[in-house]
Amino acid sequence: MAHRLRTAFKHGHRATAALGASAAAASTAAAVTLLSDDVVHPIEIDWEHMGLFSSYDCAALRRGFHVYRQVCATCHSIERIHYRELVGVTHTTDELIEMASEVDVLDGPNDEGEMFERPGKLTDPLPSPYANEEAGRAANGGALPPDLSLMVKARHAGQDYVFSLLTGYCDPPAGKPMMTGLYYNPYFPGGAIAMPPPLSDGGIEYEDGTPGTISQQAKDVTEFLNWCAEPEADERKKQAGQYITVIAFAALMSGYYKRLKWAPYKTRAISYLPKP
């Protein structure tokens, strides 16, 4: 019996050692896999508007929309956002009416069956830089600049990725050849991106006097793009607070009602008398 126990313990130690070796090999393989990635992981940033009780900074959204109009709108569109949705968020109604009227929108057909151009209005979406996808590809060497409406949700790490990409342009390391027309960005898969560095220090002059550094522009436009992807985020947080309050009140009332109704049954004593 003792020999069997010693044998079992011996085999158990061997199994444990084998399991430990397997785990070490797996962790080594995982480390090698992570180190062999062709992309640098985005910087983790503590965004203020992501807190449970935080909201978007309207001043930052206004600056971010300014960066989008001056820089990003030359190639990228935001087709899911209309001028009316920006009212009270980035600009006033009068400012957006004037802004929309500066754009000529193709509309129609009219009574004669012909298309015509008219000044933009609040119900129109933000204008696209190209008339169609073919025009966008022709203007960018066959690559179509993506729409930015849901870009924050469409990329891993969301806002962190967008911010890191905008601020991550640098010279390629030694031994990293770059094709003509491509730029090195370690945060982009493969490191080679066709989009030239869009931001530059002092390239944007803010209305409120905020210094137009690259990091400031990237932060503002990233927060604006996050709002474009989730314009209902602030309202959702408000509703969540209301729902939690109602549910907590309902739980307290249910507990009180349960104790009120069951108290007589739980406190009574039942006695069994013998038959006479």
Tab-separated table of C-alpha atoms in Angstrom:
chain	number	residue	atom	x	y	z
A	1	MET	CA	0.000	0.000	0.000
A	2	ALA	CA	2.815	2.367	0.921
A	3	HIS	CA	4.594	1.500	-2.335
A	4	ARG	CA	1.453	2.345	-4.289
A	5	LEU	CA	1.155	5.678	-2.522
A	6	ARG	CA	4.805	6.509	-3.240
A	7	THR	CA	4.288	5.570	-6.918
A	8	ALA	CA	1.175	7.685	-7.148
A	9	PHE	CA	2.922	10.698	-5.608
A	10	LYS	CA	5.881	10.177	-7.926
A	11	HIS	CA	3.655	10.119	-11.003
A	12	GLY	CA	1.737	13.086	-9.617
A	13	HIS	CA	4.958	15.098	-9.311
A	14	ARG	CA	5.895	14.154	-12.858
A	15	ALA	CA	2.483	15.225	-14.131
A	16	THR	CA	2.755	18.485	-12.229
A	17	ALA	CA	6.190	19.117	-13.667
A	18	ALA	CA	4.966	18.311	-17.171
A	19	LEU	CA	2.006	20.664	-16.708
A	20	GLY	CA	4.345	23.402	-15.471
A	21	ALA	CA	6.639	22.885	-18.444
A	22	SER	CA	3.672	23.069	-20.816
A	23	ALA	CA	2.451	26.271	-19.185
A	24	ALA	CA	5.933	27.790	-19.433
A	25	ALA	CA	6.154	26.822	-23.092
A	26	ALA	CA	2.733	28.298	-23.764
A	27	SER	CA	3.598	31.559	-22.038
A	28	THR	CA	6.876	31.710	-23.976
A	29	ALA	CA	5.027	31.155	-27.234
A	30	ALA	CA	2.519	33.842	-26.311
A	31	ALA	CA	5.324	36.256	-25.483
A	32	VAL	CA	7.032	35.501	-28.805
A	33	THR	CA	3.723	36.032	-30.579
A	34	LEU	CA	3.208	39.398	-28.920
A	35	LEU	CA	6.774	40.507	-29.584
A	36	SER	CA	6.491	39.571	-33.243
A	37	ASP	CA	3.493	41.852	-33.863
A	38	ASP	CA	3.949	44.285	-36.720
A	39	VAL	CA	2.139	47.080	-34.899
A	40	VAL	CA	2.650	49.042	-31.691
A	41	HIS	CA	-0.315	48.925	-29.350
A	42	PRO	CA	-2.030	52.296	-28.766
A	43	ILE	CA	-1.324	54.404	-25.718
A	44	GLU	CA	-3.981	54.019	-23.031
A	45	ILE	CA	-5.437	57.442	-22.267
A	46	ASP	CA	-7.803	58.321	-19.428
A	47	TRP	CA	-10.565	60.117	-21.361
A	48	GLU	CA	-12.605	62.329	-19.070
A	49	HIS	CA	-15.906	61.823	-20.907
A	50	MET	CA	-15.749	58.043	-20.431
A	51	GLY	CA	-16.547	58.171	-16.702
A	52	LEU	CA	-19.898	57.016	-15.378
A	53	PHE	CA	-20.801	60.518	-14.224
A	54	SER	CA	-18.874	62.441	-16.895
A	55	SER	CA	-20.096	64.051	-20.084
A	56	TYR	CA	-18.635	65.377	-23.303
A	57	ASP	CA	-16.739	68.648	-23.170
A	58	CYS	CA	-18.653	70.861	-25.622
A	59	ALA	CA	-15.664	73.189	-25.994
A	60	ALA	CA	-13.487	70.219	-27.018
A	61	LEU	CA	-16.194	69.012	-29.413
A	62	ARG	CA	-16.344	72.455	-31.026
A	63	ARG	CA	-12.570	72.470	-31.444
A	64	GLY	CA	-12.648	68.898	-32.755
A	65	PHE	CA	-15.287	69.787	-35.332
A	66	HIS	CA	-13.100	72.720	-36.364
A	67	VAL	CA	-10.147	70.356	-36.874
A	68	TYR	CA	-12.344	68.006	-38.883
A	69	ARG	CA	-13.572	70.797	-41.169
A	70	GLN	CA	-10.125	72.266	-41.711
A	71	VAL	CA	-8.112	69.042	-42.022
A	72	CYS	CA	-10.031	65.772	-42.180
A	73	ALA	CA	-12.937	66.897	-44.379
A	74	THR	CA	-10.648	67.265	-47.387
A	75	CYS	CA	-10.569	63.449	-47.723
A	76	HIS	CA	-12.961	61.893	-45.188
A	77	SER	CA	-16.713	62.133	-44.761
A	78	ILE	CA	-19.062	61.832	-41.778
A	79	GLU	CA	-22.247	60.840	-43.547
A	80	ARG	CA	-24.221	59.746	-40.477
A	81	ILE	CA	-24.149	63.149	-38.780
A	82	HIS	CA	-26.485	65.988	-39.825
A	83	TYR	CA	-26.120	69.671	-39.085
A	84	ARG	CA	-29.178	69.638	-36.828
A	85	GLU	CA	-27.524	67.097	-34.522
A	86	LEU	CA	-24.743	69.588	-33.789
A	87	VAL	CA	-27.157	72.193	-32.427
A	88	GLY	CA	-26.372	72.829	-28.778
A	89	VAL	CA	-23.343	70.539	-28.953
A	90	THR	CA	-20.743	72.420	-30.984
A	91	HIS	CA	-22.581	75.491	-32.311
A	92	THR	CA	-25.804	77.449	-32.020
A	93	THR	CA	-28.689	77.089	-34.455
A	94	ASP	CA	-27.877	80.348	-36.267
A	95	GLU	CA	-24.227	79.388	-36.665
A	96	LEU	CA	-25.104	76.015	-38.147
A	97	ILE	CA	-27.720	77.497	-40.493
A	98	GLU	CA	-25.094	79.880	-41.829
A	99	MET	CA	-22.547	77.066	-42.022
A	100	ALA	CA	-24.900	74.760	-43.916
A	101	SER	CA	-25.945	77.488	-46.348
A	102	GLU	CA	-22.333	77.792	-47.522
A	103	VAL	CA	-22.567	74.298	-49.045
A	104	ASP	CA	-24.326	73.613	-52.338
A	105	VAL	CA	-26.387	70.427	-52.122
A	106	LEU	CA	-27.537	68.455	-55.152
A	107	ASP	CA	-31.277	67.918	-54.832
A	108	GLY	CA	-34.229	66.981	-56.999
A	109	PRO	CA	-35.688	66.120	-59.281
A	110	ASN	CA	-37.816	69.234	-59.735
A	111	ASP	CA	-41.129	69.486	-61.546
A	112	GLU	CA	-39.294	69.173	-64.848
A	113	GLY	CA	-37.429	66.046	-63.769
A	114	GLU	CA	-34.046	67.725	-63.502
A	115	MET	CA	-31.597	67.773	-60.614
A	116	PHE	CA	-30.680	71.140	-59.159
A	117	GLU	CA	-28.402	72.653	-56.548
A	118	ARG	CA	-29.634	74.479	-53.479
A	119	PRO	CA	-28.070	75.927	-50.339
A	120	GLY	CA	-27.660	73.413	-47.546
A	121	LYS	CA	-29.944	73.343	-44.516
A	122	LEU	CA	-29.948	71.816	-41.049
A	123	THR	CA	-31.525	68.554	-42.186
A	124	ASP	CA	-28.661	67.810	-44.588
A	125	PRO	CA	-25.788	65.511	-43.578
A	126	LEU	CA	-22.265	66.839	-43.396
A	127	PRO	CA	-20.962	67.121	-46.975
A	128	SER	CA	-18.753	64.451	-48.483
A	129	PRO	CA	-15.518	65.536	-50.203
A	130	TYR	CA	-16.271	63.300	-53.197
A	131	ALA	CA	-19.372	62.813	-55.303
A	132	ASN	CA	-19.051	59.009	-55.192
A	133	GLU	CA	-16.650	56.208	-54.251
A	134	GLU	CA	-15.089	56.074	-57.708
A	135	ALA	CA	-14.145	59.750	-57.494
A	136	GLY	CA	-12.644	59.165	-54.043
A	137	ARG	CA	-10.526	56.264	-55.288
A	138	ALA	CA	-9.394	58.173	-58.365
A	139	ALA	CA	-8.239	61.103	-56.225
A	140	ASN	CA	-6.288	58.886	-53.797
A	141	GLY	CA	-4.464	56.438	-56.042
A	142	GLY	CA	-7.112	53.724	-55.803
A	143	ALA	CA	-7.536	53.866	-51.993
A	144	LEU	CA	-10.878	55.097	-50.690
A	145	PRO	CA	-10.621	57.238	-47.526
A	146	PRO	CA	-13.050	55.644	-45.033
A	147	ASP	CA	-16.058	57.384	-43.599
A	148	LEU	CA	-15.370	58.539	-40.029
A	149	SER	CA	-18.896	58.290	-38.616
A	150	LEU	CA	-18.183	55.041	-36.753
A	151	MET	CA	-14.386	54.972	-36.981
A	152	VAL	CA	-13.928	54.956	-33.195
A	153	LYS	CA	-16.092	51.832	-32.904
A	154	ALA	CA	-14.612	50.180	-35.984
A	155	ARG	CA	-11.047	50.057	-34.658
A	156	HIS	CA	-9.583	48.096	-31.780
A	157	ALA	CA	-8.872	50.368	-28.796
A	158	GLY	CA	-11.140	53.010	-30.356
A	159	GLN	CA	-10.162	56.489	-29.223
A	160	ASP	CA	-6.698	55.403	-28.096
A	161	TYR	CA	-5.975	54.034	-31.565
A	162	VAL	CA	-7.164	57.177	-33.365
A	163	PHE	CA	-5.149	59.466	-31.075
A	164	SER	CA	-2.023	57.301	-31.307
A	165	LEU	CA	-2.320	57.083	-35.093
A	166	LEU	CA	-2.616	60.860	-35.519
A	167	THR	CA	0.355	61.558	-33.269
A	168	GLY	CA	2.512	58.532	-34.142
A	169	TYR	CA	4.105	59.529	-37.456
A	170	CYS	CA	7.891	59.265	-37.363
A	171	ASP	CA	10.879	58.239	-39.462
A	172	PRO	CA	11.072	54.519	-40.251
A	173	PRO	CA	13.657	52.508	-38.327
A	174	ALA	CA	16.780	51.197	-40.003
A	175	GLY	CA	16.013	48.284	-42.279
A	176	LYS	CA	12.376	49.257	-42.808
A	177	PRO	CA	11.999	50.116	-46.516
A	178	MET	CA	9.072	52.366	-47.437
A	179	MET	CA	7.422	52.412	-50.838
A	180	THR	CA	6.853	55.694	-52.596
A	181	GLY	CA	3.700	57.414	-51.376
A	182	LEU	CA	3.629	55.580	-48.032
A	183	TYR	CA	4.457	56.968	-44.595
A	184	TYR	CA	5.720	55.157	-41.525
A	185	ASN	CA	3.389	54.943	-38.530
A	186	PRO	CA	4.076	52.193	-35.966
A	187	TYR	CA	0.449	52.199	-34.794
A	188	PHE	CA	-0.872	51.278	-38.251
A	189	PRO	CA	-0.849	47.554	-39.130
A	190	GLY	CA	2.236	46.917	-41.208
A	191	GLY	CA	3.677	50.328	-40.367
A	192	ALA	CA	3.051	51.753	-43.850
A	193	ILE	CA	0.079	54.089	-44.312
A	194	ALA	CA	-0.957	56.027	-47.407
A	195	MET	CA	-2.316	58.986	-45.437
A	196	PRO	CA	0.328	61.678	-44.961
A	197	PRO	CA	0.691	63.261	-41.512
A	198	PRO	CA	-2.493	65.341	-41.289
A	199	LEU	CA	-1.618	67.488	-38.267
A	200	SER	CA	1.133	69.972	-37.616
A	201	ASP	CA	1.951	72.324	-34.769
A	202	GLY	CA	0.165	75.596	-35.328
A	203	GLY	CA	-1.721	74.218	-38.319
A	204	ILE	CA	-5.035	75.087	-36.655
A	205	GLU	CA	-5.904	78.377	-34.998
A	206	TYR	CA	-8.593	77.827	-32.369
A	207	GLU	CA	-11.252	80.472	-31.734
A	208	ASP	CA	-10.870	80.223	-27.955
A	209	GLY	CA	-7.110	80.722	-28.042
A	210	THR	CA	-6.166	77.138	-27.189
A	211	PRO	CA	-2.662	76.336	-28.483
A	212	GLY	CA	-2.956	74.329	-31.690
A	213	THR	CA	-0.385	71.660	-30.943
A	214	ILE	CA	-0.489	68.271	-32.633
A	215	SER	CA	-1.529	66.488	-29.443
A	216	GLN	CA	-4.256	69.068	-28.742
A	217	GLN	CA	-5.673	68.777	-32.246
A	218	ALA	CA	-5.548	64.977	-32.074
A	219	LYS	CA	-7.287	64.947	-28.694
A	220	ASP	CA	-10.064	67.295	-29.815
A	221	VAL	CA	-10.806	65.585	-33.121
A	222	THR	CA	-10.694	62.156	-31.449
A	223	GLU	CA	-13.260	63.247	-28.876
A	224	PHE	CA	-15.410	64.671	-31.673
A	225	LEU	CA	-15.229	61.403	-33.606
A	226	ASN	CA	-16.189	59.522	-30.470
A	227	TRP	CA	-19.233	61.774	-30.147
A	228	CYS	CA	-20.080	61.054	-33.800
A	229	ALA	CA	-20.037	57.325	-33.033
A	230	GLU	CA	-22.053	57.720	-29.793
A	231	PRO	CA	-23.965	61.017	-29.805
A	232	GLU	CA	-26.464	59.527	-27.364
A	233	ALA	CA	-23.850	58.650	-24.716
A	234	ASP	CA	-24.683	61.518	-22.327
A	235	GLU	CA	-28.414	60.893	-22.566
A	236	ARG	CA	-27.853	57.178	-22.019
A	237	LYS	CA	-25.944	57.906	-18.801
A	238	LYS	CA	-28.762	60.146	-17.564
A	239	GLN	CA	-31.353	57.474	-18.313
A	240	ALA	CA	-29.201	54.834	-16.612
A	241	GLY	CA	-29.174	56.946	-13.437
A	242	GLN	CA	-32.961	57.295	-13.594
A	243	TYR	CA	-33.452	53.571	-14.176
A	244	ILE	CA	-31.141	52.631	-11.292
A	245	THR	CA	-33.013	55.011	-8.984
A	246	VAL	CA	-36.397	53.566	-9.954
A	247	ILE	CA	-35.153	49.969	-9.627
A	248	ALA	CA	-33.640	50.678	-6.189
A	249	PHE	CA	-36.901	52.268	-5.002
A	250	ALA	CA	-38.920	49.346	-6.390
A	251	ALA	CA	-36.613	46.861	-4.617
A	252	LEU	CA	-37.027	48.649	-1.275
A	253	MET	CA	-40.792	48.830	-1.633
A	254	SER	CA	-40.960	45.163	-2.651
A	255	GLY	CA	-38.930	44.151	0.409
A	256	TYR	CA	-41.079	46.252	2.723
A	257	TYR	CA	-44.302	44.899	1.201
A	258	LYS	CA	-43.023	41.327	1.503
A	259	ARG	CA	-42.177	41.770	5.206
A	260	LEU	CA	-45.526	43.461	5.823
A	261	LYS	CA	-47.517	40.604	4.297
A	262	TRP	CA	-45.462	37.696	5.614
A	263	ALA	CA	-44.790	39.000	9.136
A	264	PRO	CA	-48.068	37.563	10.608
A	265	TYR	CA	-47.306	34.111	9.139
A	266	LYS	CA	-43.678	34.007	10.250
A	267	THR	CA	-44.377	35.126	13.832
A	268	ARG	CA	-47.377	32.934	14.627
A	269	ALA	CA	-46.958	29.686	16.563
A	270	ILE	CA	-48.910	26.532	15.702
A	271	SER	CA	-49.697	24.181	18.581
A	272	TYR	CA	-51.009	20.654	18.152
A	273	LEU	CA	-53.294	19.459	20.997
A	274	PRO	CA	-53.839	15.808	21.676
A	275	LYS	CA	-57.259	14.386	20.970
A	276	PRO	CA	-59.518	14.334	23.990
